[in-house]
PDB file of C-alpha atoms in Angstrom:
ATOM      1  CA  UNK A   1     -51.762 302.866  -6.761  1.00  0.00           C
ATOM      2  CA  UNK A   2     -48.608 303.646  -4.815  1.00  0.00           C
ATOM      3  CA  UNK A   3     -48.604 307.085  -3.228  1.00  0.00           C
ATOM      4  CA  UNK A   4     -46.536 309.755  -4.924  1.00  0.00           C
ATOM      5  CA  UNK A   5     -45.638 307.459  -7.862  1.00  0.00           C
ATOM      6  CA  UNK A   6     -44.551 310.105 -11.014  1.00  0.00           C
ATOM      7  CA  UNK A   7     -43.547 307.229 -13.262  1.00  0.00           C
ATOM      8  CA  UNK A   8     -47.055 305.449 -13.116  1.00  0.00           C
ATOM      9  CA  UNK A   9     -50.325 306.746 -13.788  1.00  0.00           C
ATOM     10  CA  UNK A  10     -52.943 305.552 -11.480  1.00  0.00           C
ATOM     11  CA  UNK A  11     -56.322 306.398 -10.320  1.00  0.00           C
ATOM     12  CA  UNK A  12     -58.109 307.217  -6.992  1.00  0.00           C
ATOM     13  CA  UNK A  13     -61.899 306.312  -6.265  1.00  0.00           C
ATOM     14  CA  UNK A  14     -63.551 307.648  -3.031  1.00  0.00           C
ATOM     15  CA  UNK A  15     -64.620 310.934  -1.561  1.00  0.00           C
ATOM     16  CA  UNK A  16     -62.978 314.361  -2.553  1.00  0.00           C
ATOM     17  CA  UNK A  17     -61.442 315.950   0.922  1.00  0.00           C
ATOM     18  CA  UNK A  18     -63.668 318.290   2.503  1.00  0.00           C
ATOM     19  CA  UNK A  19     -66.653 317.278   0.909  1.00  0.00           C
ATOM     20  CA  UNK A  20     -69.250 314.584   0.211  1.00  0.00           C
ATOM     21  CA  UNK A  21     -68.577 314.478  -3.452  1.00  0.00           C
ATOM     22  CA  UNK A  22     -67.672 310.641  -4.239  1.00  0.00           C
ATOM     23  CA  UNK A  23     -66.049 309.874  -7.623  1.00  0.00           C
ATOM     24  CA  UNK A  24     -63.035 308.823  -9.329  1.00  0.00           C
ATOM     25  CA  UNK A  25     -59.904 310.843 -10.316  1.00  0.00           C
ATOM     26  CA  UNK A  26     -57.141 309.900 -12.660  1.00  0.00           C
ATOM     27  CA  UNK A  27     -53.513 311.412 -12.550  1.00  0.00           C
ATOM     28  CA  UNK A  28     -53.265 313.684 -15.327  1.00  0.00           C
ATOM     29  CA  UNK A  29     -50.938 316.662 -16.884  1.00  0.00           C
ATOM     30  CA  UNK A  30     -51.439 320.198 -15.946  1.00  0.00           C
ATOM     31  CA  UNK A  31     -51.765 321.760 -19.692  1.00  0.00           C
ATOM     32  CA  UNK A  32     -50.414 325.121 -18.483  1.00  0.00           C
ATOM     33  CA  UNK A  33     -47.629 324.226 -16.319  1.00  0.00           C
ATOM     34  CA  UNK A  34     -46.752 320.712 -17.374  1.00  0.00           C
ATOM     35  CA  UNK A  35     -46.661 319.456 -13.835  1.00  0.00           C
ATOM     36  CA  UNK A  36     -48.197 315.917 -12.754  1.00  0.00           C
ATOM     37  CA  UNK A  37     -51.501 316.122 -11.007  1.00  0.00           C
ATOM     38  CA  UNK A  38     -50.868 313.191  -8.595  1.00  0.00           C
ATOM     39  CA  UNK A  39     -54.235 311.914  -7.012  1.00  0.00           C
ATOM     40  CA  UNK A  40     -53.970 309.804  -3.809  1.00  0.00           C
ATOM     41  CA  UNK A  41     -55.686 308.842  -0.637  1.00  0.00           C
ATOM     42  CA  UNK A  42     -55.065 310.971   2.315  1.00  0.00           C
ATOM     43  CA  UNK A  43     -54.241 309.251   5.519  1.00  0.00           C
ATOM     44  CA  UNK A  44     -57.788 310.053   6.626  1.00  0.00           C
ATOM     45  CA  UNK A  45     -59.101 308.141   3.660  1.00  0.00           C
ATOM     46  CA  UNK A  46     -60.229 311.173   1.502  1.00  0.00           C
ATOM     47  CA  UNK A  47     -59.137 311.525  -1.998  1.00  0.00           C
ATOM     48  CA  UNK A  48     -56.636 314.623  -2.689  1.00  0.00           C
ATOM     49  CA  UNK A  49     -53.702 315.560  -4.986  1.00  0.00           C
ATOM     50  CA  UNK A  50     -50.692 317.076  -5.113  1.00  0.00           C
ATOM     51  CA  UNK A  51     -48.849 318.880  -8.259  1.00  0.00           C
ATOM     52  CA  UNK A  52     -45.215 318.025  -9.038  1.00  0.00           C
ATOM     53  CA  UNK A  53     -42.692 318.929 -11.662  1.00  0.00           C
ATOM     54  CA  UNK A  54     -41.185 315.933 -13.537  1.00  0.00           C
ATOM     55  CA  UNK A  55     -37.234 315.695 -12.999  1.00  0.00           C
ATOM     56  CA  UNK A  56     -34.818 316.916 -15.465  1.00  0.00           C
ATOM     57  CA  UNK A  57     -34.892 314.825 -18.392  1.00  0.00           C
ATOM     58  CA  UNK A  58     -38.598 314.087 -17.999  1.00  0.00           C
ATOM     59  CA  UNK A  59     -42.016 315.441 -19.096  1.00  0.00           C
ATOM     60  CA  UNK A  60     -45.416 314.771 -18.079  1.00  0.00           C
ATOM     61  CA  UNK A  61     -47.331 312.482 -20.701  1.00  0.00           C
ATOM     62  CA  UNK A  62     -50.502 310.696 -19.936  1.00  0.00           C
ATOM     63  CA  UNK A  63     -50.273 311.638 -16.406  1.00  0.00           C
ATOM     64  CA  UNK A  64     -46.920 310.421 -15.681  1.00  0.00           C
ATOM     65  CA  UNK A  65     -43.244 311.507 -16.043  1.00  0.00           C
ATOM     66  CA  UNK A  66     -41.419 309.869 -19.046  1.00  0.00           C
ATOM     67  CA  UNK A  67     -37.769 310.138 -20.114  1.00  0.00           C
ATOM     68  CA  UNK A  68     -37.457 312.966 -22.892  1.00  0.00           C
ATOM     69  CA  UNK A  69     -33.998 311.804 -24.015  1.00  0.00           C
TER      70      UNK A  69
END
């Protein structure tokens, strides 16, 4: 997936940052805050994530920001 794309759900396959845990992580919505968990590959090759709020007029649905109006 393109790095930091809130408008497309994606997945990362690899090793989690700071561990030896290999796996697959798919973008998702945080049920508490409604923010997007955006998984990505760091520059060092490890999998990681950041949480981002969708812009005004958008809401997190199935791991991506979709227009609400």
